[in-house]
Coordinates of C-alpha atoms in Angstrom, one line a residue:
Chain A
X6 CA 140.8 115.6 61.0
X7 CA 140.3 113.0 58.8
X8 CA 138.4 114.6 55.8
X9 CA 140.9 117.3 56.1
X10 CA 143.4 114.7 55.4
X11 CA 141.7 113.5 52.8
X12 CA 142.0 116.4 51.4
X13 CA 145.6 117.1 51.1
X14 CA 146.4 113.5 49.7
X15 CA 143.4 114.1 47.0
X16 CA 143.3 117.3 45.5
X17 CA 140.3 116.9 43.0
X18 CA 137.0 116.0 44.3
X19 CA 133.2 115.8 43.3
X20 CA 131.5 118.3 45.8
X21 CA 129.9 116.7 47.9
X22 CA 127.4 117.9 50.2
X23 CA 129.8 117.1 53.5
X24 CA 131.7 120.0 52.0
X25 CA 130.2 122.3 53.9
X26 CA 129.3 120.4 57.0
X27 CA 133.3 121.9 56.9
X28 CA 133.0 124.9 56.2
X29 CA 130.6 125.1 58.7
X30 CA 132.6 123.8 61.6
X31 CA 135.9 126.0 60.2
X32 CA 133.7 129.0 60.2
X33 CA 132.3 128.1 63.8
X34 CA 135.9 127.5 64.5
X35 CA 137.6 130.3 63.6
X36 CA 134.8 132.2 65.2
X37 CA 135.9 130.5 68.3
X38 CA 139.5 132.5 67.3
X39 CA 138.0 135.5 67.5
X40 CA 135.2 136.0 70.3
X41 CA 137.5 136.3 73.0
X42 CA 139.2 139.7 70.8
X43 CA 134.8 140.8 70.4
X44 CA 134.4 140.1 74.2
X45 CA 136.9 142.3 75.5
X46 CA 136.3 145.1 72.4
X47 CA 133.2 144.8 73.3
X48 CA 133.8 145.0 77.1
X49 CA 135.7 147.9 76.6
X50 CA 132.5 150.1 75.3
X51 CA 130.5 149.1 78.7
X52 CA 130.1 150.6 82.0
X53 CA 131.0 148.4 84.6
X54 CA 127.9 147.6 86.1
X55 CA 126.6 146.4 82.7
X56 CA 130.1 144.2 82.6
X57 CA 127.7 141.5 85.3
X58 CA 125.4 141.0 82.7
X59 CA 126.0 138.6 80.1
X60 CA 125.5 141.1 76.5
X61 CA 127.1 140.1 73.3
X62 CA 126.6 144.1 72.7
X63 CA 126.9 146.8 74.5
X64 CA 122.9 148.0 75.8
X65 CA 124.5 151.9 76.2
X66 CA 127.9 152.6 74.2
X67 CA 130.4 154.9 76.1
X68 CA 134.0 156.2 75.9
X69 CA 134.4 156.4 79.4
X70 CA 136.9 153.1 79.9
X71 CA 139.0 155.0 76.9
X72 CA 139.5 157.4 78.0
X73 CA 140.0 156.4 81.5
X74 CA 143.1 154.8 80.2
X75 CA 144.8 157.9 79.4
X76 CA 143.7 160.1 81.7
X77 CA 143.8 157.3 85.4
X78 CA 146.4 155.0 83.9
X79 CA 148.5 157.2 82.4
X80 CA 148.9 154.2 79.2
X81 CA 149.8 158.0 76.5
X82 CA 153.1 157.7 78.7
X83 CA 153.8 154.0 78.2
X84 CA 152.4 153.5 74.3
X85 CA 154.8 156.6 73.6
X86 CA 157.7 154.5 75.6
X87 CA 156.1 151.4 73.6
X88 CA 156.9 152.6 70.8
X89 CA 160.2 155.0 71.7
X90 CA 161.7 151.1 72.3
X91 CA 160.0 149.5 69.7
X92 CA 161.1 151.7 66.3
X93 CA 164.7 152.2 69.0
X94 CA 165.6 148.2 68.3
X95 CA 164.2 147.8 65.6
X96 CA 165.8 149.8 63.4
X97 CA 169.1 148.6 64.8
X98 CA 168.2 145.7 64.6
X99 CA 167.2 146.1 60.9
X100 CA 170.8 147.6 60.5
X101 CA 174.0 145.6 62.7
X102 CA 171.7 142.7 61.3
X103 CA 171.8 143.4 57.6
X104 CA 175.3 144.3 58.5
X105 CA 176.4 141.7 60.3
X106 CA 174.7 138.6 57.9
X107 CA 176.2 140.1 54.4
X108 CA 179.9 140.4 55.9
X109 CA 178.9 136.1 57.4
X110 CA 177.3 135.3 54.2
X111 CA 179.8 137.4 51.7
X112 CA 182.8 139.4 53.1
X113 CA 186.1 136.8 53.7
X114 CA 188.0 137.1 56.3
X115 CA 189.9 134.8 58.7
X116 CA 187.9 133.3 61.7
X117 CA 184.2 133.9 59.8
X118 CA 183.1 130.3 60.0
X119 CA 184.1 130.8 64.4
X120 CA 182.5 134.2 65.0
X121 CA 178.9 132.7 63.1
X122 CA 179.4 129.7 64.8
X123 CA 179.6 132.1 68.3
X124 CA 176.8 133.8 66.9
X125 CA 174.3 130.0 67.3
X126 CA 175.8 129.2 69.8
X127 CA 173.9 132.6 71.8
X128 CA 170.7 131.4 70.4
X129 CA 171.3 128.5 73.3
X130 CA 172.2 130.0 76.4
X131 CA 168.4 131.1 77.3
X132 CA 167.6 134.9 79.4
X133 CA 167.3 132.6 82.0
X134 CA 170.7 132.3 82.9
X135 CA 171.6 135.9 81.9
X136 CA 169.0 137.2 83.6
X137 CA 171.0 138.4 86.7
X138 CA 174.5 138.8 85.2
X139 CA 172.5 141.5 83.3
X140 CA 170.9 142.1 86.0
X141 CA 174.2 143.2 88.3
X142 CA 175.2 144.4 84.5
X143 CA 172.7 147.1 84.3
X144 CA 173.6 147.8 88.1
X145 CA 177.2 148.3 88.5
X146 CA 176.6 150.6 85.3
X147 CA 173.7 152.2 86.6
X148 CA 170.9 151.2 84.1
X149 CA 168.5 150.1 85.2
X150 CA 165.4 151.8 85.2
X151 CA 166.7 154.2 82.5
X152 CA 165.6 153.0 78.5
X153 CA 169.7 153.1 77.0
X154 CA 170.0 149.5 79.5
X155 CA 166.8 148.1 77.2
X156 CA 168.5 148.5 74.5
X157 CA 171.6 148.2 75.1
X158 CA 170.8 143.9 75.7
X159 CA 168.9 144.0 72.6
X160 CA 171.1 145.9 70.2
X161 CA 171.2 143.0 68.0
X162 CA 170.4 139.4 67.6
X163 CA 171.0 136.1 66.4
X164 CA 168.1 134.8 64.7
X165 CA 168.1 138.4 62.4
X166 CA 171.6 137.9 62.0
X167 CA 170.9 134.7 61.0
X168 CA 167.9 135.7 58.7
X169 CA 169.8 138.2 57.2
X170 CA 172.4 136.3 56.2
X171 CA 170.8 133.4 54.8
X172 CA 169.1 135.4 52.5
X173 CA 171.8 136.9 51.6
X174 CA 173.7 133.9 50.7
X175 CA 171.0 133.7 47.8
X176 CA 171.8 136.1 45.9
X177 CA 174.1 136.0 43.2
X178 CA 176.7 137.0 43.3
X179 CA 177.1 138.8 40.0
X180 CA 175.7 141.6 41.2
X181 CA 178.7 141.8 43.5
X182 CA 181.4 141.1 40.7
X183 CA 179.8 143.6 38.5
X184 CA 180.7 146.7 41.1
X185 CA 183.8 145.2 42.4
X186 CA 185.1 145.8 38.8
X187 CA 184.0 149.5 39.0
X188 CA 186.5 149.7 41.9
X189 CA 183.0 150.0 44.8
X190 CA 184.9 149.4 48.2
X191 CA 182.3 146.7 49.9
X192 CA 180.3 149.1 51.9
X193 CA 179.3 150.6 48.6
X194 CA 178.7 147.2 47.2
X195 CA 176.8 146.3 50.4
X196 CA 174.5 149.9 51.2
X197 CA 174.3 150.6 47.6
X198 CA 173.3 146.9 45.7
X199 CA 173.3 144.2 48.1
X200 CA 171.2 145.8 50.7
X201 CA 167.8 147.4 48.3
X202 CA 168.1 142.9 46.9
X203 CA 167.1 142.3 50.2
X204 CA 164.2 143.2 51.2
X205 CA 162.1 140.5 52.1
X206 CA 164.9 139.5 55.2
X207 CA 164.3 143.5 55.3
X208 CA 161.2 143.8 56.2
X209 CA 160.6 140.4 58.0
X210 CA 163.6 140.9 60.3
X211 CA 161.6 144.9 60.7
X212 CA 157.8 143.0 61.0
X213 CA 159.3 140.0 64.1
X214 CA 161.5 142.8 66.2
X215 CA 159.0 145.2 66.2
X216 CA 156.6 142.5 67.7
X217 CA 158.6 140.8 69.7
X218 CA 160.0 144.8 71.2
X219 CA 156.6 146.0 71.5
X220 CA 154.7 142.6 73.3
X221 CA 157.9 141.9 75.5
X222 CA 157.3 141.4 78.7
X223 CA 159.9 139.4 80.7
X224 CA 162.8 142.1 80.3
X225 CA 161.0 145.7 80.9
X226 CA 160.2 144.5 84.4
X227 CA 163.8 144.0 85.1
X228 CA 164.6 146.9 84.3
X229 CA 161.8 148.8 84.8
X230 CA 159.7 147.3 86.7
X231 CA 161.1 148.1 90.2
X232 CA 160.9 152.1 90.3
X233 CA 158.7 154.2 89.7
X234 CA 156.1 153.8 86.2
X235 CA 157.5 156.8 84.3
X236 CA 159.5 154.0 82.1
X237 CA 156.8 151.4 82.0
X238 CA 156.1 150.1 78.3
X239 CA 152.8 149.2 77.4
X240 CA 152.7 145.3 78.4
X241 CA 154.6 146.5 81.6
X242 CA 151.6 148.5 82.8
X243 CA 148.8 145.8 81.8
X244 CA 150.5 143.0 83.5
X245 CA 151.7 144.8 86.5
X246 CA 147.6 146.1 86.8
X247 CA 146.0 143.3 85.8
X248 CA 145.9 141.4 88.6
X249 CA 146.0 144.9 91.0
X250 CA 143.0 146.0 89.1
X251 CA 140.8 143.2 88.7
X252 CA 137.8 144.0 88.5
X253 CA 137.6 147.6 86.6
X254 CA 138.0 145.4 83.9
X255 CA 135.8 148.2 80.5
X256 CA 139.4 150.4 80.6
X257 CA 141.9 147.2 81.4
X258 CA 139.9 145.5 78.1
X259 CA 140.6 149.5 76.7
X260 CA 144.1 149.0 77.5
X261 CA 144.6 144.4 75.9
X262 CA 143.5 146.4 72.5
X263 CA 145.3 149.5 72.5
X264 CA 148.1 146.2 73.2
X265 CA 147.4 143.9 70.4
X266 CA 146.3 146.8 67.9
X267 CA 149.5 147.9 66.1
X268 CA 150.7 144.5 65.8
X269 CA 147.5 143.1 64.2
X270 CA 147.8 146.6 62.0
X271 CA 151.3 144.9 60.7
X272 CA 149.5 142.0 60.0
X273 CA 146.9 143.0 58.6
X274 CA 149.4 145.1 55.6
X275 CA 152.2 143.1 55.0
X276 CA 151.2 139.6 56.3
X277 CA 152.6 138.0 53.4
X278 CA 156.5 139.2 55.3
X279 CA 154.8 137.9 58.3
X280 CA 154.5 135.0 57.6
X281 CA 158.0 134.6 55.9
X282 CA 159.5 135.6 58.4
X283 CA 157.8 133.7 61.2
X284 CA 158.7 130.9 58.5
X285 CA 162.5 131.7 58.0
X286 CA 162.6 132.1 61.8
X287 CA 161.7 128.6 62.6
X288 CA 163.8 126.8 59.8
X289 CA 167.0 127.9 61.9
X290 CA 167.8 125.0 63.3
Chain B
X3 CA 188.5 129.5 55.2
X4 CA 192.0 129.1 54.1
X5 CA 193.8 132.5 53.0
X6 CA 196.3 130.6 51.8
X7 CA 197.6 132.4 48.2
X8 CA 200.2 130.9 45.8
X9 CA 202.8 133.8 44.5
X10 CA 205.3 131.6 42.9
X11 CA 203.8 131.6 39.5
X12 CA 202.3 135.1 39.1
X13 CA 204.3 138.0 39.2
X14 CA 205.1 139.1 41.9
X15 CA 203.8 143.1 42.0
X16 CA 199.7 141.2 41.2
X17 CA 200.4 139.7 44.1
X18 CA 201.2 141.3 46.7
X19 CA 198.2 144.0 45.0
X20 CA 196.0 140.1 45.3
X21 CA 196.6 140.0 49.0
X22 CA 196.3 143.3 50.4
X23 CA 193.2 143.5 48.2
X24 CA 191.9 140.2 51.0
X25 CA 193.9 142.2 53.3
X26 CA 191.2 144.7 52.7
X27 CA 188.2 142.8 53.2
X28 CA 188.9 140.6 55.2
X29 CA 189.3 144.5 57.6
X30 CA 186.1 145.3 56.4
X31 CA 184.7 141.9 57.2
X32 CA 186.2 143.3 60.9
X33 CA 184.4 146.4 61.0
X34 CA 180.6 145.1 59.9
X35 CA 180.8 142.1 62.2
X36 CA 182.3 144.3 65.7
X37 CA 179.5 145.6 67.0
X38 CA 176.9 142.9 66.6
X39 CA 180.0 140.2 67.9
X40 CA 180.5 143.4 70.9
X41 CA 177.0 142.4 71.1
X42 CA 177.1 138.9 71.7
X43 CA 180.6 138.7 73.7
X44 CA 179.5 141.6 76.3
X45 CA 175.5 140.4 76.6
X46 CA 175.3 136.4 75.7
X47 CA 178.9 135.3 76.8
X48 CA 180.1 137.2 79.3
X49 CA 176.8 137.1 81.6
X50 CA 176.5 132.9 80.0
X51 CA 180.1 132.3 82.3
X52 CA 179.4 135.4 85.4
X53 CA 176.5 133.8 85.5
X54 CA 178.2 130.8 86.4
X55 CA 180.3 132.8 88.7
X56 CA 177.5 134.6 91.2
X57 CA 176.3 131.0 91.3
X58 CA 178.7 130.1 94.0
X59 CA 179.0 132.8 95.8
X60 CA 176.5 134.8 98.6
X61 CA 175.1 137.6 96.4
X62 CA 173.0 140.2 98.1
X63 CA 171.4 143.0 96.2
X64 CA 173.9 145.5 96.7
X65 CA 177.1 142.7 95.2
X66 CA 179.3 140.1 95.6
X67 CA 179.2 138.9 100.1
X68 CA 181.3 136.3 100.4
X69 CA 181.8 132.8 98.1
X70 CA 179.8 129.7 99.2
X71 CA 181.4 127.5 97.0
X72 CA 177.9 124.1 96.3
X73 CA 176.1 125.9 99.4
X74 CA 173.5 127.5 96.8
X75 CA 172.8 124.6 94.7
X76 CA 172.5 122.8 98.4
X77 CA 169.8 125.2 99.1
X78 CA 168.6 124.6 96.2
X79 CA 168.3 121.0 96.2
X80 CA 166.8 121.7 99.8
X81 CA 164.6 124.1 99.2
X82 CA 160.9 122.0 98.5
X83 CA 159.3 125.6 96.6
X84 CA 161.8 125.1 94.2
X85 CA 161.0 120.9 92.8
X86 CA 157.8 122.4 93.3
X87 CA 158.4 124.8 90.2
X88 CA 160.1 122.4 88.6
X89 CA 157.2 119.2 89.1
X90 CA 155.0 122.3 87.6
X91 CA 157.2 123.2 85.5
X92 CA 157.3 119.2 83.5
X93 CA 153.9 118.5 84.3
X94 CA 153.1 121.9 81.9
X95 CA 155.7 121.0 78.8
X96 CA 154.6 117.1 78.9
X97 CA 150.3 118.0 78.2
X98 CA 150.7 121.5 77.2
X99 CA 153.2 120.4 73.6
X100 CA 151.6 117.2 72.3
X101 CA 148.7 119.6 72.7
X102 CA 150.3 122.7 70.8
X103 CA 151.6 120.7 67.9
X104 CA 148.2 118.2 67.6
X105 CA 146.1 121.6 67.1
X106 CA 149.4 123.0 64.8
X107 CA 149.2 120.0 62.2
X108 CA 145.6 119.9 63.0
X109 CA 145.1 123.4 61.3
X110 CA 148.0 123.1 59.0
X111 CA 146.0 120.1 57.0
X112 CA 143.2 122.4 57.1
X113 CA 144.4 125.4 55.4
X114 CA 146.7 123.7 53.3
X115 CA 143.8 121.1 51.9
X116 CA 141.9 122.8 48.6
X117 CA 139.2 124.8 50.3
X118 CA 138.1 128.1 49.5
X119 CA 139.1 131.1 52.0
X120 CA 142.2 129.5 52.9
X121 CA 143.5 132.9 54.1
X122 CA 141.2 133.8 55.4
X123 CA 141.4 129.8 58.1
X124 CA 144.6 130.5 58.0
X125 CA 144.7 133.8 59.1
X126 CA 141.7 133.3 61.4
X127 CA 144.1 130.2 63.0
X128 CA 146.9 132.9 63.5
X129 CA 145.4 135.4 65.0
X130 CA 146.1 134.2 68.4
X131 CA 149.7 134.0 67.7
X132 CA 150.0 137.7 67.3
X133 CA 148.7 139.1 70.4
X134 CA 151.2 140.0 73.2
X135 CA 151.3 137.7 76.3
X136 CA 150.4 140.7 78.7
X137 CA 147.5 141.7 76.1
X138 CA 146.3 137.6 76.3
X139 CA 146.7 136.8 79.7
X140 CA 144.2 140.3 80.8
X141 CA 141.8 138.7 79.0
X142 CA 142.2 135.4 79.1
X143 CA 141.9 136.5 83.2
X144 CA 138.4 138.0 82.4
X145 CA 136.8 135.0 80.5
X146 CA 137.6 133.1 83.1
X147 CA 136.8 134.6 86.0
X148 CA 134.2 133.4 88.5
X149 CA 131.6 135.7 86.6
X150 CA 133.7 135.6 83.2
X151 CA 132.6 134.5 79.8
X152 CA 133.6 131.1 79.8
X153 CA 130.9 130.0 83.7
X154 CA 128.5 131.6 81.7
X155 CA 128.9 129.6 79.1
X156 CA 129.0 126.2 81.2
X157 CA 126.8 127.4 84.1
X158 CA 129.6 127.1 86.5
X159 CA 131.0 129.4 89.3
X160 CA 134.8 129.0 89.0
X161 CA 137.9 131.6 89.1
X162 CA 139.7 129.1 86.6
X163 CA 143.0 130.8 87.5
X164 CA 141.9 130.5 91.4
X165 CA 141.7 127.6 92.1
X166 CA 144.7 125.8 92.6
X167 CA 143.2 122.1 91.0
X168 CA 142.5 124.9 87.4
X169 CA 145.6 127.5 87.8
X170 CA 147.9 125.3 85.3
X171 CA 145.6 123.9 83.1
X172 CA 143.6 127.3 82.1
X173 CA 147.3 128.9 81.5
X174 CA 148.0 125.1 79.4
X175 CA 144.6 126.0 77.3
X176 CA 145.6 129.1 77.2
X177 CA 148.9 128.4 75.6
X178 CA 147.5 125.9 73.1
X179 CA 145.6 128.4 71.8
X180 CA 147.7 131.5 71.6
X181 CA 150.7 129.6 70.3
X182 CA 149.1 126.4 67.2
X183 CA 149.3 129.4 65.4
X184 CA 152.8 129.8 64.7
X185 CA 153.0 125.9 65.0
X186 CA 150.8 125.9 62.0
X187 CA 152.7 128.3 60.2
X188 CA 156.1 126.4 59.9
X189 CA 154.2 122.4 59.6
X190 CA 152.3 124.1 57.2
X191 CA 155.7 125.6 55.1
X192 CA 156.6 121.6 55.9
X193 CA 153.3 120.4 54.2
X194 CA 153.8 122.3 50.6
X195 CA 157.6 121.4 50.6
X196 CA 157.0 117.7 50.5
X197 CA 156.8 116.5 46.8
X198 CA 152.9 115.9 44.8
X199 CA 154.3 112.5 43.3
X200 CA 155.0 111.0 46.7
X201 CA 150.6 111.4 46.9
X202 CA 150.4 111.0 43.7
X203 CA 151.8 106.4 43.9
X204 CA 149.8 106.2 47.2
X205 CA 146.3 107.7 45.2
X206 CA 147.8 105.0 42.4
X207 CA 147.9 102.6 44.8
X208 CA 144.5 103.4 46.6
X209 CA 145.6 104.4 49.9
X210 CA 142.7 105.6 52.1
X211 CA 143.5 109.6 53.4
X212 CA 144.1 108.1 56.8
X213 CA 146.1 105.3 55.5
X214 CA 148.4 107.8 53.6
X215 CA 148.7 110.4 55.8
X216 CA 150.0 108.2 58.8
X217 CA 151.8 105.9 56.2
X218 CA 153.1 109.1 54.1
X219 CA 152.7 112.6 56.3
X220 CA 153.2 112.1 59.2
X221 CA 156.6 110.6 58.9
X222 CA 157.8 112.6 56.1
X223 CA 157.1 115.5 58.3
X224 CA 159.7 114.3 61.0
X225 CA 162.3 117.3 61.0
X226 CA 159.0 119.6 61.5
X227 CA 158.2 117.4 64.3
X228 CA 162.2 117.2 65.4
X229 CA 162.2 121.9 65.2
X230 CA 159.1 122.4 66.7
X231 CA 159.1 119.8 69.8
X232 CA 163.2 121.3 70.5
X233 CA 162.2 125.0 70.5
X234 CA 158.2 124.7 71.6
X235 CA 159.0 122.7 74.6
X236 CA 162.4 124.8 75.1
X237 CA 160.0 127.7 75.4
X238 CA 157.1 125.4 77.5
X239 CA 159.6 125.3 80.4
X240 CA 160.6 128.7 80.2
X241 CA 157.7 129.4 81.5
X242 CA 157.1 132.8 83.2
X243 CA 154.5 135.5 81.2
X244 CA 151.3 134.0 81.9
X245 CA 152.2 132.5 85.3
X246 CA 153.0 135.9 87.0
X247 CA 150.5 137.7 85.0
X248 CA 147.5 135.3 86.4
X249 CA 148.9 135.4 90.2
X250 CA 149.7 138.7 89.7
X251 CA 153.6 137.6 90.3
X252 CA 153.4 135.3 93.2
X253 CA 152.9 132.0 91.0
X254 CA 149.5 131.3 92.9
X255 CA 147.5 129.9 94.2
X256 CA 149.2 127.8 96.6
X257 CA 152.6 127.0 94.2
X258 CA 150.1 125.4 91.2
X259 CA 151.4 129.0 88.8
X260 CA 154.8 128.7 90.7
X261 CA 157.3 128.3 87.9
X262 CA 161.5 127.5 88.2
X263 CA 161.8 130.8 85.9
X264 CA 159.4 132.7 88.5
X265 CA 161.0 131.2 91.4
X266 CA 164.4 133.0 90.0
X267 CA 162.7 136.5 90.1
X268 CA 161.2 136.0 93.0
X269 CA 164.7 134.7 94.4
X270 CA 166.4 137.3 93.2
X271 CA 164.6 140.3 93.5
X272 CA 162.0 139.1 96.5
X273 CA 164.6 137.3 97.9
X274 CA 167.4 139.6 97.0
X275 CA 169.6 136.0 96.9
X276 CA 171.0 136.5 93.2
X277 CA 173.5 133.5 94.3
X278 CA 170.4 131.4 94.8
X279 CA 168.3 133.1 92.0
X280 CA 172.3 132.4 89.6
X281 CA 172.3 128.5 91.0
X282 CA 169.2 128.2 90.0
X283 CA 169.5 129.5 86.6
X284 CA 171.7 127.5 85.6
X285 CA 170.2 124.2 86.4
X286 CA 167.7 125.2 84.8
X287 CA 169.8 126.1 81.4
X288 CA 171.5 121.9 81.8
X289 CA 167.4 120.8 82.2
X290 CA 166.8 122.8 79.0
X291 CA 170.4 121.2 77.5
X292 CA 169.7 117.5 78.5
X293 CA 165.7 117.5 77.1
X294 CA 167.4 119.2 73.4
X295 CA 170.5 116.2 73.2
X296 CA 168.2 113.8 74.5
X297 CA 165.6 114.7 71.7
X298 CA 168.1 115.4 69.3
X299 CA 169.4 111.4 69.8
X300 CA 165.2 110.0 69.9
X301 CA 163.2 112.1 67.5
X302 CA 166.0 113.8 65.5
X303 CA 167.4 110.8 64.4
X304 CA 167.0 111.7 60.7
X305 CA 166.8 107.6 59.4
X306 CA 163.9 107.7 57.5
X307 CA 160.3 106.5 59.3

């Protein structure tokens, strides 16, 4: 790592053959990061007997595993469930976090600081302490094994409100003051003026929340994992099947790729917002 | 936020309009935060208190049975499997967090260097962090099984997740690989925030790169170290998904992947002892809370290093 550290501190340096070594090394390391994925893609196009052989590419390409995922394992339903939950919860989070974040940043009302501290305090409460009480509450309300139960507990997170608030704080006040002179009400100011200015923060919340819900395993296991499989999400099905069907690798790898693909596409298209979002979420301390 | 208005010097009419506007604004403020606050109250703050309440009861799947005082806590105190879970998670956390931080900082330094293809390498190193725990663990099970790719490469025949000696360390390897990308991005943001004149001074002094890193860069990253240590330390203590999936929800083999959160899950949904499970949740919360305070008191102190 010393070579890397050196390059940080002494930016301009004559080209040396060592550089080539560094690049080759880097390429090898990044290959190491991709190999497991490439291996699983390749396996998903193999037949089960062929997985016993150590070949990078399938000898006989077959889409059998991919169709098995739909026909035998009903992943069509799970994909639909996952998309439904991820889209609904992301929409709710974007709207409520923007609304709350704007109020905490710009609207003056007594008790604002205290309420905001309360919001941040929820970040300290781990899911594991909430698990039993939330489960008991949802059971009493007959919301276990029910999509509304999962949506209800995920309507908005403190982290999202925080990201939105921090962003609204950076927008100059002149915009609102101009609108206020035009006698625009607070909701109109929020909706027509501030929201369109908050694009990057909205994008960060959208991407992070979509990824978070799509990838979630813990709460779907608690809420949908007890009953029949009709409410399973992609991740839940994968997590519960992976040990059960451990030897049937090709469809399992196809399902894993399905579980990763939507987030990968979002990442490729919105990489800039993605990275900004991860950084913003991390700097919330 | 004080909202007192001085009405003595302004005409009464203007004053009342002023306070009316303030009142209206406050009304909107409450309306804006009402729904989020309801969610936090109902699903975070109330469960926090309710969870502590449940931990003092014998609580079955059908609800409250009878109060047991500190009974559930003393059950935990005497339960050997809970001790194993705590021991496992401490060993796991102590190894995985420094490993993740080292990997994350190393890749951040590489990507922050003036190299060609910087964006590509950043994306490559971050790539595994995108994947869900379920998918990445499934792929890991495939690659680490007795007939899998890793054994082919090493020429061995070991079931990495199936052997009590290697199961938890295989999860360490898996999670170090997947989370270092996120840590890299956080370190990268911190590195880019360091003013360049600091380095120019070091260059004038002819300080070597390695020395500059340890004397200047590393100490300047202290806030990032602290933040990452706390965030990912807490994350490690809550290990569940990977342990659940590699062991088929059992924490095996031979309790090798048994973690406190898995203990809570199994106590609640297999033994139906929700009171004991709630007590374990409270204990885990206290452990995390105390360790966070300790980290704040030691690493978090921001005197110049």
